[in-house]
XYZ file of C-alpha atoms in Angstrom:
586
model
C 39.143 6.230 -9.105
C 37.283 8.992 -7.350
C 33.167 8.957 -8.659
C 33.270 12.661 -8.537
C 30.796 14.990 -10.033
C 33.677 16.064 -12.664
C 34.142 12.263 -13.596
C 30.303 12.006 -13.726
C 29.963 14.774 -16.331
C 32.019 12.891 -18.262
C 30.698 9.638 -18.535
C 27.220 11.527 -19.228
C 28.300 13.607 -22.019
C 30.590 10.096 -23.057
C 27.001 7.947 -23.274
C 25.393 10.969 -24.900
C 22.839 11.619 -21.771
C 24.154 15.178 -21.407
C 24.926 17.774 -23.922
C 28.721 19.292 -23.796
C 27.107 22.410 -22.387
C 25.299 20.695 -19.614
C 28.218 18.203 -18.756
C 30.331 21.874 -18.660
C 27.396 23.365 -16.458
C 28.033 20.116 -14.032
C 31.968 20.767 -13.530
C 30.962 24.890 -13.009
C 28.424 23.910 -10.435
C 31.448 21.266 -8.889
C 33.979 23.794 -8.744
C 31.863 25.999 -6.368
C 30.651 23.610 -4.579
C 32.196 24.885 -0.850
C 35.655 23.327 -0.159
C 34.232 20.690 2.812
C 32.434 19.200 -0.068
C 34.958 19.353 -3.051
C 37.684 17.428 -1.045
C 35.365 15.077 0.817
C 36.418 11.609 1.163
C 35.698 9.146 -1.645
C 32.643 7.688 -0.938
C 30.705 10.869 0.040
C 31.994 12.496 -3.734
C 29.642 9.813 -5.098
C 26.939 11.259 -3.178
C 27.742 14.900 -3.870
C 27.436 14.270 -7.805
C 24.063 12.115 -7.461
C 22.648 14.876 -5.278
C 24.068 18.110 -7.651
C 23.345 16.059 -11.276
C 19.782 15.562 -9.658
C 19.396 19.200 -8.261
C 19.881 20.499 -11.763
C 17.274 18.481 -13.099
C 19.098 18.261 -16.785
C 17.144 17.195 -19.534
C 18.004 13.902 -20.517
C 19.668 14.579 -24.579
C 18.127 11.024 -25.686
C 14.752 10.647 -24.733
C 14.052 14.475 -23.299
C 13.082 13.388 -19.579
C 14.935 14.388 -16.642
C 18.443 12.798 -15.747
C 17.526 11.426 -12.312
C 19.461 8.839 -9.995
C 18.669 5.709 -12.365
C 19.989 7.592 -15.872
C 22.979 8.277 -13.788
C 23.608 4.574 -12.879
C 22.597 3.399 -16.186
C 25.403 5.674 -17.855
C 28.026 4.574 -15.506
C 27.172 0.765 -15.946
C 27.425 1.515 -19.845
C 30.464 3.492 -19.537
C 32.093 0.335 -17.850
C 30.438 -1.950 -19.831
C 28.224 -3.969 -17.122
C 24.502 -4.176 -16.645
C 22.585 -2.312 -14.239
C 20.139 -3.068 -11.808
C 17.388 -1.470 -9.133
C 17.311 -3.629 -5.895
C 14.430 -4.991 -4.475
C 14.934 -4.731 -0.648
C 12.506 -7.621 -0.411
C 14.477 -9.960 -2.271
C 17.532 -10.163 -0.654
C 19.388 -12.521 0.458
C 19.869 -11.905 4.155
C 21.772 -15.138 5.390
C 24.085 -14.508 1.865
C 24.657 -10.421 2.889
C 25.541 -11.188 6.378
C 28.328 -13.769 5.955
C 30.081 -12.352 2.990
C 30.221 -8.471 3.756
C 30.046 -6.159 7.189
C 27.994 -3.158 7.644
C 30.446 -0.184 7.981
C 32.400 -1.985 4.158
C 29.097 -2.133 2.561
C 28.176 1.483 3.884
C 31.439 2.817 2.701
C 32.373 1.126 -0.589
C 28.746 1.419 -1.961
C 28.054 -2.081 -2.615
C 25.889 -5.119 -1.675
C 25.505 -9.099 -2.663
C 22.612 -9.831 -4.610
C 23.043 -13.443 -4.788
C 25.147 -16.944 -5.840
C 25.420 -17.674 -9.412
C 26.754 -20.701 -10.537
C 29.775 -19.803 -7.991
C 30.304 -16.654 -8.798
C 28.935 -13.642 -6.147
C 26.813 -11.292 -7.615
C 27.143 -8.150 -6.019
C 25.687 -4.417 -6.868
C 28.416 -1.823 -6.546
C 27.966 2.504 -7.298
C 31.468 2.934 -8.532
C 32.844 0.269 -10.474
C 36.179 1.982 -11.164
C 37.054 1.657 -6.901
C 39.237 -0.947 -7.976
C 41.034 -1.147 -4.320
C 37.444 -1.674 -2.813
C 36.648 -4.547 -5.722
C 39.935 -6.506 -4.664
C 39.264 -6.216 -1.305
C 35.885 -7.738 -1.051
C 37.089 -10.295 -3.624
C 39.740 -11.937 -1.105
C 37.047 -10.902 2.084
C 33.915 -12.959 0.072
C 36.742 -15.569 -1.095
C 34.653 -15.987 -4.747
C 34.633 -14.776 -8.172
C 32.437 -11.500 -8.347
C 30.106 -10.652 -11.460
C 28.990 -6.416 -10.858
C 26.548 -4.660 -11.761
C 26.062 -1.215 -10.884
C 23.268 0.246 -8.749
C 22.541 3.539 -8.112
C 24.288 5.235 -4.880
C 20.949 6.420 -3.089
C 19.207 3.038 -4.395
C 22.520 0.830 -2.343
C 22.019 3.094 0.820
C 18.252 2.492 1.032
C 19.009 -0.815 0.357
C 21.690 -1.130 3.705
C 19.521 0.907 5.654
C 16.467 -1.074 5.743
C 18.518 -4.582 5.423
C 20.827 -3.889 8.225
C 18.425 -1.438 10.231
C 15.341 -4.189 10.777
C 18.036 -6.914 10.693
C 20.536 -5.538 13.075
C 17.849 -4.215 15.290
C 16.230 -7.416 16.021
C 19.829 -8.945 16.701
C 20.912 -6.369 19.445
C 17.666 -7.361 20.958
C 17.680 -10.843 20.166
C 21.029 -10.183 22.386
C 20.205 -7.831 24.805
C 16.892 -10.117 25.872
C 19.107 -13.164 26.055
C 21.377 -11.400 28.755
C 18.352 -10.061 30.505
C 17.704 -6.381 29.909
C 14.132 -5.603 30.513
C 12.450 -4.344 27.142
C 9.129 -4.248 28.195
C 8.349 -0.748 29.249
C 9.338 1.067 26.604
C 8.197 4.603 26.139
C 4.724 5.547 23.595
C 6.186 6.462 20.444
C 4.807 10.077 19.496
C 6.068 10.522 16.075
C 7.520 8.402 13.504
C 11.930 9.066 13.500
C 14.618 10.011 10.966
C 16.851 7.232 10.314
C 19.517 9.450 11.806
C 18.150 9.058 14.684
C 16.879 5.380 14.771
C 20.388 4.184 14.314
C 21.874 6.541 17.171
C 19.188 4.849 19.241
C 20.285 1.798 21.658
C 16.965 0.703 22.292
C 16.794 -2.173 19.870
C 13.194 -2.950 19.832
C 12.048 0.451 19.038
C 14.737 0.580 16.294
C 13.174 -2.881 15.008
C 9.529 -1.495 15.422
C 10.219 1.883 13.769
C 12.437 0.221 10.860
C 9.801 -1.907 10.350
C 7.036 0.479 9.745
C 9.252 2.604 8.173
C 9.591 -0.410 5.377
C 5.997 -0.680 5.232
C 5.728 2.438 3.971
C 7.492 2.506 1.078
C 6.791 -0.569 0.029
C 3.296 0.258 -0.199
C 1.786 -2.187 2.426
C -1.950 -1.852 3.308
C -0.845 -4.518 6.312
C 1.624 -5.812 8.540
C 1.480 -9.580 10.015
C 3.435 -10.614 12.904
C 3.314 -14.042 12.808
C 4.636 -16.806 15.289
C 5.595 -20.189 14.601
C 7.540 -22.822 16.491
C 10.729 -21.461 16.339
C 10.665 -18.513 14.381
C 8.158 -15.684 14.353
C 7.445 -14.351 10.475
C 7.145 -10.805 9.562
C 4.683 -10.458 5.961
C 3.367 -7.841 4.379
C 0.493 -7.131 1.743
C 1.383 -5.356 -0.800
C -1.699 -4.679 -3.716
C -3.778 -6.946 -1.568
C -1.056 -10.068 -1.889
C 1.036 -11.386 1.793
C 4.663 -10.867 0.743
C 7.553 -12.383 3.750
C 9.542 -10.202 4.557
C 11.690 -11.166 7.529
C 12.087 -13.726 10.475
C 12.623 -13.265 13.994
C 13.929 -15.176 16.981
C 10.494 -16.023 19.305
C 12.104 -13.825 22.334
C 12.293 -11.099 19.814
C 8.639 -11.593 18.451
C 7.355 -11.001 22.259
C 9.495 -8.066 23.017
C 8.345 -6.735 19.641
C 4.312 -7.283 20.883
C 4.828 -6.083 24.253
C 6.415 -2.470 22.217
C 3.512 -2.253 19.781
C 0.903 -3.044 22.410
C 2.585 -0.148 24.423
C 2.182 2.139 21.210
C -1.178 1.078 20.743
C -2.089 1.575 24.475
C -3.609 -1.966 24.901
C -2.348 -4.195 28.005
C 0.696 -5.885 28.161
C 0.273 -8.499 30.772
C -2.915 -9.464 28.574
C -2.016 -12.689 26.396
C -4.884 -14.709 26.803
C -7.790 -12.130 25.100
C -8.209 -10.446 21.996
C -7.134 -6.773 21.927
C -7.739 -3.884 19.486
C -5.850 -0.577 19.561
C -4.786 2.633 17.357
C -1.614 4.055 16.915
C -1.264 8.063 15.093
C 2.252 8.310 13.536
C 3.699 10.688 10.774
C 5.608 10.216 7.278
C 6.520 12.887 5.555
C 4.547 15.591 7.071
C 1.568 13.910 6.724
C -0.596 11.816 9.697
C -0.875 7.857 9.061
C -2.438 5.819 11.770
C -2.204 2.000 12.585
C -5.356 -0.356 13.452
C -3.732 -2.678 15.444
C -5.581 -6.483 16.464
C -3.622 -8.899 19.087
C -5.220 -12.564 18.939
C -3.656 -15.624 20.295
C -2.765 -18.194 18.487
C -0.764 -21.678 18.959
C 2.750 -20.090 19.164
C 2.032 -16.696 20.633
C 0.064 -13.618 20.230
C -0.440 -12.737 16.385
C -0.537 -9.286 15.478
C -1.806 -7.675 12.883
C -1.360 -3.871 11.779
C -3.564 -2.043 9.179
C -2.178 1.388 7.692
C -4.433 4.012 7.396
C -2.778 6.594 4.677
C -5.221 9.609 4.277
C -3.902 9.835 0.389
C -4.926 6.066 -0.046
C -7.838 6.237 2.004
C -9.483 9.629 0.660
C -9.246 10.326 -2.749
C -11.139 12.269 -5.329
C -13.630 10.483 -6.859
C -12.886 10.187 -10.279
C -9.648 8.430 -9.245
C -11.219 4.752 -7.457
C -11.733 3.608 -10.858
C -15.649 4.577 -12.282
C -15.786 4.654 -15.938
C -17.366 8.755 -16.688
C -20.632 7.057 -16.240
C -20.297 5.218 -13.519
C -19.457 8.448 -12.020
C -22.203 10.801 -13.139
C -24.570 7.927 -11.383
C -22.773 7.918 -8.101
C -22.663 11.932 -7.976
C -26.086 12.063 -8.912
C -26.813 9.610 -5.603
C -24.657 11.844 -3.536
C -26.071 15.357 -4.182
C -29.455 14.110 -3.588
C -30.860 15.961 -0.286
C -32.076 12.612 1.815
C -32.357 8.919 1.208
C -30.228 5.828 1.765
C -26.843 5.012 -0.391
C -25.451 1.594 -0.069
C -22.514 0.256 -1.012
C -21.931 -3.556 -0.776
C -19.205 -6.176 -0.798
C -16.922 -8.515 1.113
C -13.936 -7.069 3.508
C -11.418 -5.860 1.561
C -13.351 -4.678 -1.192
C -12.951 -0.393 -0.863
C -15.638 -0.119 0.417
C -13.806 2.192 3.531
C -12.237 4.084 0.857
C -15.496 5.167 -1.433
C -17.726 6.020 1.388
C -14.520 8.119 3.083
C -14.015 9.955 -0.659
C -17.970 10.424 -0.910
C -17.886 11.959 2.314
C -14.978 14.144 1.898
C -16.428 15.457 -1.533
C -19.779 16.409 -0.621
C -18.493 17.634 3.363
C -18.701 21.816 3.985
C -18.830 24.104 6.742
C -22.600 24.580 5.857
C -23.474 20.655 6.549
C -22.932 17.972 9.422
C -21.531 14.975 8.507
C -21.229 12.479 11.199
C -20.126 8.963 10.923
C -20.885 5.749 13.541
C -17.895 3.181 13.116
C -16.277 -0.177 14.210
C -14.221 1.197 14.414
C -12.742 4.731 13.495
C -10.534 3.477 10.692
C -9.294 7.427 10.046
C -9.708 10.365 12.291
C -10.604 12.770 9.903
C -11.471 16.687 11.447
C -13.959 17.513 8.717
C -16.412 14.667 9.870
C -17.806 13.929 13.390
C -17.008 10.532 14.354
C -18.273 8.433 16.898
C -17.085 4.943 17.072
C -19.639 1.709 18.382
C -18.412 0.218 21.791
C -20.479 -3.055 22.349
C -18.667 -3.575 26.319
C -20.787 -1.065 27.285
C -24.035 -1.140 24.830
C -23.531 0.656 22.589
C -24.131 -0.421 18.657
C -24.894 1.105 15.720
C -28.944 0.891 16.408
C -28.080 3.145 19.687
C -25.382 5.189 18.474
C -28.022 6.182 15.698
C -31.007 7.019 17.685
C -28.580 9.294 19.597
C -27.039 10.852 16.002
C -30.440 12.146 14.791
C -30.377 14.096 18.200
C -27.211 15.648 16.670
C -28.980 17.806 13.784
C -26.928 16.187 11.661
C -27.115 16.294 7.546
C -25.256 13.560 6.366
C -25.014 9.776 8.599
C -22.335 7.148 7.596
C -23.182 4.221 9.314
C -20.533 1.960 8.729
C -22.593 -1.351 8.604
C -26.380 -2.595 8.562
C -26.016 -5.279 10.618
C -29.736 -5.744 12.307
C -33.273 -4.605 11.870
C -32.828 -2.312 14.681
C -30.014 -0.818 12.894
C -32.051 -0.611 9.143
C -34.714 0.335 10.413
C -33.018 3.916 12.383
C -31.622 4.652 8.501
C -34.862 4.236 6.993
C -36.548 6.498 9.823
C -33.365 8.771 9.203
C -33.642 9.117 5.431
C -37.622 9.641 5.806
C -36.932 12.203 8.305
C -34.642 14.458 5.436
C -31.387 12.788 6.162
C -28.752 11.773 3.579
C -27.291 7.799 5.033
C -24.206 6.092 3.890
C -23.954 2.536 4.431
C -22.876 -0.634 3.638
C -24.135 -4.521 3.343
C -22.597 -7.420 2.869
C -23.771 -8.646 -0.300
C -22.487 -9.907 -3.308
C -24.320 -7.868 -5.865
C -26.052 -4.779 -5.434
C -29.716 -6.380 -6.140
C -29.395 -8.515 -3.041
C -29.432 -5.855 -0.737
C -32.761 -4.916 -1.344
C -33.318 -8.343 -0.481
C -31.145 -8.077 2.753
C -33.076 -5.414 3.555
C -36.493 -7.554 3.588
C -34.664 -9.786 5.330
C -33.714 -7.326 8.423
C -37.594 -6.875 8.382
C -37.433 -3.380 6.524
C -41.050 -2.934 4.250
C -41.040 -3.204 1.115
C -42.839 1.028 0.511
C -40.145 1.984 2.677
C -37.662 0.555 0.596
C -38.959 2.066 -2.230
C -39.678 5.491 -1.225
C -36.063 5.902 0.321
C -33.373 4.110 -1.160
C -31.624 5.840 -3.599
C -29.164 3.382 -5.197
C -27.359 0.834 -4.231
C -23.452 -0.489 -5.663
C -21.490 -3.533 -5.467
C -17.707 -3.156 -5.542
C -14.623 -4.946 -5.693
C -10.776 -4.304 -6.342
C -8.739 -5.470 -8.950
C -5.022 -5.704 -9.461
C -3.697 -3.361 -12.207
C -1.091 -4.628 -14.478
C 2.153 -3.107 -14.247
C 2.652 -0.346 -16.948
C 6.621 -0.863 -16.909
C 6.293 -4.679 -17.847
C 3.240 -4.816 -19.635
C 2.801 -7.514 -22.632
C 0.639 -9.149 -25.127
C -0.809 -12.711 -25.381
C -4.021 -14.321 -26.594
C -6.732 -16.208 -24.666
C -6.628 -19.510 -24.616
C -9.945 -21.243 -26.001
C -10.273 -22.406 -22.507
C -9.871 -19.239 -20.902
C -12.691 -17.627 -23.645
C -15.363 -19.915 -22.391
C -14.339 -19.524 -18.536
C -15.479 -15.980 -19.241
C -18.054 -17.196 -21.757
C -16.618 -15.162 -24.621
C -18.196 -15.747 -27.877
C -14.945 -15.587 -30.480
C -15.769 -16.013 -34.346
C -13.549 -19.032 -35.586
C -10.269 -18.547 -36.657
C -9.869 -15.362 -34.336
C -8.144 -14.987 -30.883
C -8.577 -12.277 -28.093
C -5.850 -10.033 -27.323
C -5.199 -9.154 -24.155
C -2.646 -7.636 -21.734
C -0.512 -9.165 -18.767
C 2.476 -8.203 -16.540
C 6.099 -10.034 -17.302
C 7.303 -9.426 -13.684
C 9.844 -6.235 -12.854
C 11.699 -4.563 -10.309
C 8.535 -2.144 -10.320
C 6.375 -4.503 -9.407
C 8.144 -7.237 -7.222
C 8.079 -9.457 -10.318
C 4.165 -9.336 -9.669
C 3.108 -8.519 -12.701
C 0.607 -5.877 -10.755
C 1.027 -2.299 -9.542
C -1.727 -0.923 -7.624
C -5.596 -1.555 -7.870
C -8.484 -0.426 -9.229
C -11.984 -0.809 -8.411
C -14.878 -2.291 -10.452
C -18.520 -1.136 -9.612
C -21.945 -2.996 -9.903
C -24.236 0.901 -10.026
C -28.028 0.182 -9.648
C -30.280 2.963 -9.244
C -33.402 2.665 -7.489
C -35.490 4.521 -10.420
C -39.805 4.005 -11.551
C -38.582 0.687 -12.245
C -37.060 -0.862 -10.086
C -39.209 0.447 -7.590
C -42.730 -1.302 -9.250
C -40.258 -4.405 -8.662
C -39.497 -3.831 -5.035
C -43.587 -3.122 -4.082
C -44.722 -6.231 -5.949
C -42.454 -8.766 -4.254
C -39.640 -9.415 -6.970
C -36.742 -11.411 -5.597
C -32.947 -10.461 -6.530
C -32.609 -11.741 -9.980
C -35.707 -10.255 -11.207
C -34.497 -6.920 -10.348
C -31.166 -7.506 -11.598
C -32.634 -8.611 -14.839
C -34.511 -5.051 -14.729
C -31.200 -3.352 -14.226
C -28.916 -4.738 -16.661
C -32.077 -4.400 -19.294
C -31.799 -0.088 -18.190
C -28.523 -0.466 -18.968
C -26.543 -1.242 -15.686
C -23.314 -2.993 -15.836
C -22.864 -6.216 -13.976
C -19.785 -6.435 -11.675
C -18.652 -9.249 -13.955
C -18.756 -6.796 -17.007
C -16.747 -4.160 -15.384
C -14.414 -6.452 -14.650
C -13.976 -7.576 -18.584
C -14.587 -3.917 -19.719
C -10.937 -3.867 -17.861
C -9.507 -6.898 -18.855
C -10.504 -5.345 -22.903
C -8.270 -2.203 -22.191
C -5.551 -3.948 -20.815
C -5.804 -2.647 -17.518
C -5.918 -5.973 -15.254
C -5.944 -10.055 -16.552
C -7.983 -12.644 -17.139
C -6.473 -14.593 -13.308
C -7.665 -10.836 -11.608
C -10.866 -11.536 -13.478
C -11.404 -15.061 -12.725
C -10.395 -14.359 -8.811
C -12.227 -11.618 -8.030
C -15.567 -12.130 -9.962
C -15.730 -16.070 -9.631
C -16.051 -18.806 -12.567
């Protein structure tokens, strides 16, 4: 039976997700639909009535949302009473998908193996009333088959980045073994359709693009390319956690270097030396670029890609994660007209991310905001980047000295590393200038300390830092599988929680779903350690006080430790107690 948009009314007026005037308003559309369309073959009718249910954007008659691809499936998996299920691309089963089903029967029939289960072959089907199709694959897989539907567009996604990274590094895998040269391969310029991947014979670019094409929507902030004795391991992080996502042959794994160093315009016949390179692609009309590091290791040269998404990178403010007055601190430190802003922390903290949203909120045509780097992580037109190049001298202490030749308003200098460096920003910010930066410190207290240490004086200090913040990042609990459970008394006094006897603390944790990768977390947040530099503090810095003492000062005005924010968090339900423990310490 034909999953046509006429059938598909049905079963959504049947299962009471469309109203008898919207399921009539879904056969109307159908029957003038242009002819090509109406009598296309079966498979492709299954597409046609996702694609015109979902371009009507009917309200949903049980719960008032919008009846989008998943309602669909759900209603047809009711309708023939089986469950239904979203696939995780990451979590299939590659050796299981290859040996019990082919690429053009998947592609047409709409379905996919999931996995063994206790001998029977689950496998995720879009129409489960093809009964021809069902028998079919039953005698090809030789085993007992338990369905569950899937959405159409979910199963196609599904094939296309299973069989288009998969089948990619094959051909090549096959084409290398006979010989074909894949080492000069062309620059890649933009960032193809899969239309046009798959019409592609050069295998290695298919496998590259695939692969960052998968790292996009799965959210990865990094891709590792990883070689081992036989194998060489393809991972990504995903919210900050190294997920494996595929394997390939070693003569693949150099083929795939040689293609990226190529993109990233670094030296091929170079194995033997670190390299660092860039690479500017595009995704959905929008410019994403690549940090990519080479370093050889015992099996090869690793690589290592960081993606640069302008959305994740540069956001407003109010959306990193400050409580409202958190926020009213750190845009009173950025309107000021001069001084020194630091923000401190380890790598991987955000730090990239607040000092690139400061930036972009205070920048205007009327002001000159220029930024020394190591490098450029995102070439952004509103600023005026220059990026430190050690091989031929210069560093941030140099690049600086040159900047305040620039007239410039606003300096981000992407690390204190020296006193040569500290002292330029304090001559900077004396000299009218408002300076980014960033230390790193654990707490925001200790970089007045660093400071001293980089041989900075103390008045100085005093008379031109502004503020200074500690940050870190947090995972966010999944909204879509978010429970309830108590602390244990263990847990209480790991966080050195004071409970009254005979009470428990409630708090919130992620079950594991398809939303999340069976994570339990989806997305981050950040937590913030705001000190101002106020009367205060500064009496502190000019008589000598070490770190603690001015922390102590702080807290006492009211600042909130990082360790607070962090539990402030963990009270709303927003991350857990393991986030807690693993980002703030015991």
């Amino acid at each position: 039976m034909n999953l046509n948009p006429f059938l598909v009314a049905d079963i959504l007026a049947r299962q009471g997700l469309a109203s008898p005037e919207h399921a009539e308003l879904i056969r109307k559309e159908a029957r003038q639909l242009p002819a090509h369309r109406r009598s296309a073959r079966a498979y492709e009718q299954q597409a046609v009535a996702y694609e015109l249910v979902q371009t009507l954007r009917l309200p949903n008659a049980r719960d008032g949302g919008t009846i989008g691809e998943y309602e669909i499936a759900r209603a047809i998996a009711a309708d023939a009473g089986l469950g239904f299920v979203r696939i995780d691309s990451l979590s299939l089963d590659a050796d299981l998908i290859e040996s019990k089903i082919s690429r053009p029967f998947a592609k047409r029939h709409r379905m996919i193996p999931l996995q063994m289960l206790e001998g029977k072959l689950r496998v995720a089907c879009s129409n489960p009333h093809d009964i021809e199709a069902l028998d079919s694959f039953r005698r090809i897989a030789g085993h007992t088959l338990e369905l569950v539907v899937a959405s159409e567009p979910d199963i196609l996604r599904a094939l296309t980045e299973f069989y288009g990274l998969r089948h990619s590094v094959k051909r090549a895998e096959r084409d290398l073994s006979a010989g074909i040269d894949l080492g000069n391969l062309e620059q890649l310029v933009r960032m193809k359709n899969e239309s046009e991947i798959e019409s592609s014979d050069q295998h290695i670019v298919n496998a590259v693009e695939f692969m960052l094409q998968h790292a996009y929507d799965t959210r990865a902030s990094d891709i590792h390319l990883e070689p081992k004795r036989d194998v060489s391991l393809v991972r990504f992080r995903i919210d900050g956690v190294l997920h494996d996502i595929q394997t390939m042959p070693k003569i693949v794994h150099a083929a795939v270097v040689s293609r990226i160093k190529t993109m990233s315009r670094l030296d091929i016949a170079e194995k033997r030396l670190p390299q660092d390179g860039r690479v500017k692609t595009t995704r959905g009309g929008r410019e994403i670029e690549l940090r990519v590091s080479t370093l050889p290791v015992a099996f090869g040269e690793k690589v290592v890609m960081r993606i640069f998404d302008p959305e994740v990178l540069m956001q407003d403010l109010a959306g990193l994660g400050f409580y409202p007055e958190e926020l009213l601190h750190f845009q009173d430190f950025i309107s000021r007209p001069h001084g020194i802003i630091l923000v401190t922390g380890p790598t991987g903290s955000g730090k990239t991310t607040t000092l690139y949203s400061a930036l972009k909120a205070i920048a205007s045509r009327e002001i000159n905001v220029t930024t020394i780097e190591d490098p450029i992580e995102m070439v952004i037109e509103d600023f005026n980047q220059t990026s430190v190049q050690s091989k031929i001298g210069i560093d941030f202490a140099r690049a600086l000295r040159h900047i305040l030749r620039q007239d410039p308003d606003v300096i981000m200098v992407g690390e204190i590393r020296d006193g040569d460096t500290a002292q330029y920003a304090i001559q900077a910010a004396l000299t009218g200038h408002l300076v980014f930066s960033t230390l790193h410190t654990n707490d925001a207290a200790t970089s007045i300390s660093r400071l001293v240490d980089l041989g900075v004086e103390r008045f100085l200090i005093s008379s031109t830092l502004i503020g200074t913040m500690a940050q870190r990042l947090v995972r966010r609990i999944c909204p879509h599988c978010a429970g309830e459970r108590h602390l244990t008394t263990e847990e209480a006094a790991t966080l050195r929680l004071t409970v009254p006897e005979g009470k428990r603390i409630k708090v919130q944790e992620g079950r594991g779903c398809f939303e999340c990768r069976s994570t339990g977390y989806l997305g981050r947040t950040g937590i913030f350690e705001i000190l101002p530099v106020d009367d205060a503090v500064k009496a502190l810095v000019l008589e000598g006080a070490d770190a603690p003492a001015i922390k102590r000062e702080a807290v006492k005005n009211g600042m909130r430790t990082l360790r607070q924010s962090a539990l402030r968090k963990l009270a709303e339900g927003i991350t857990t107690f393991e986030e807690v423990v693993r980002v703030t310490g015991l």
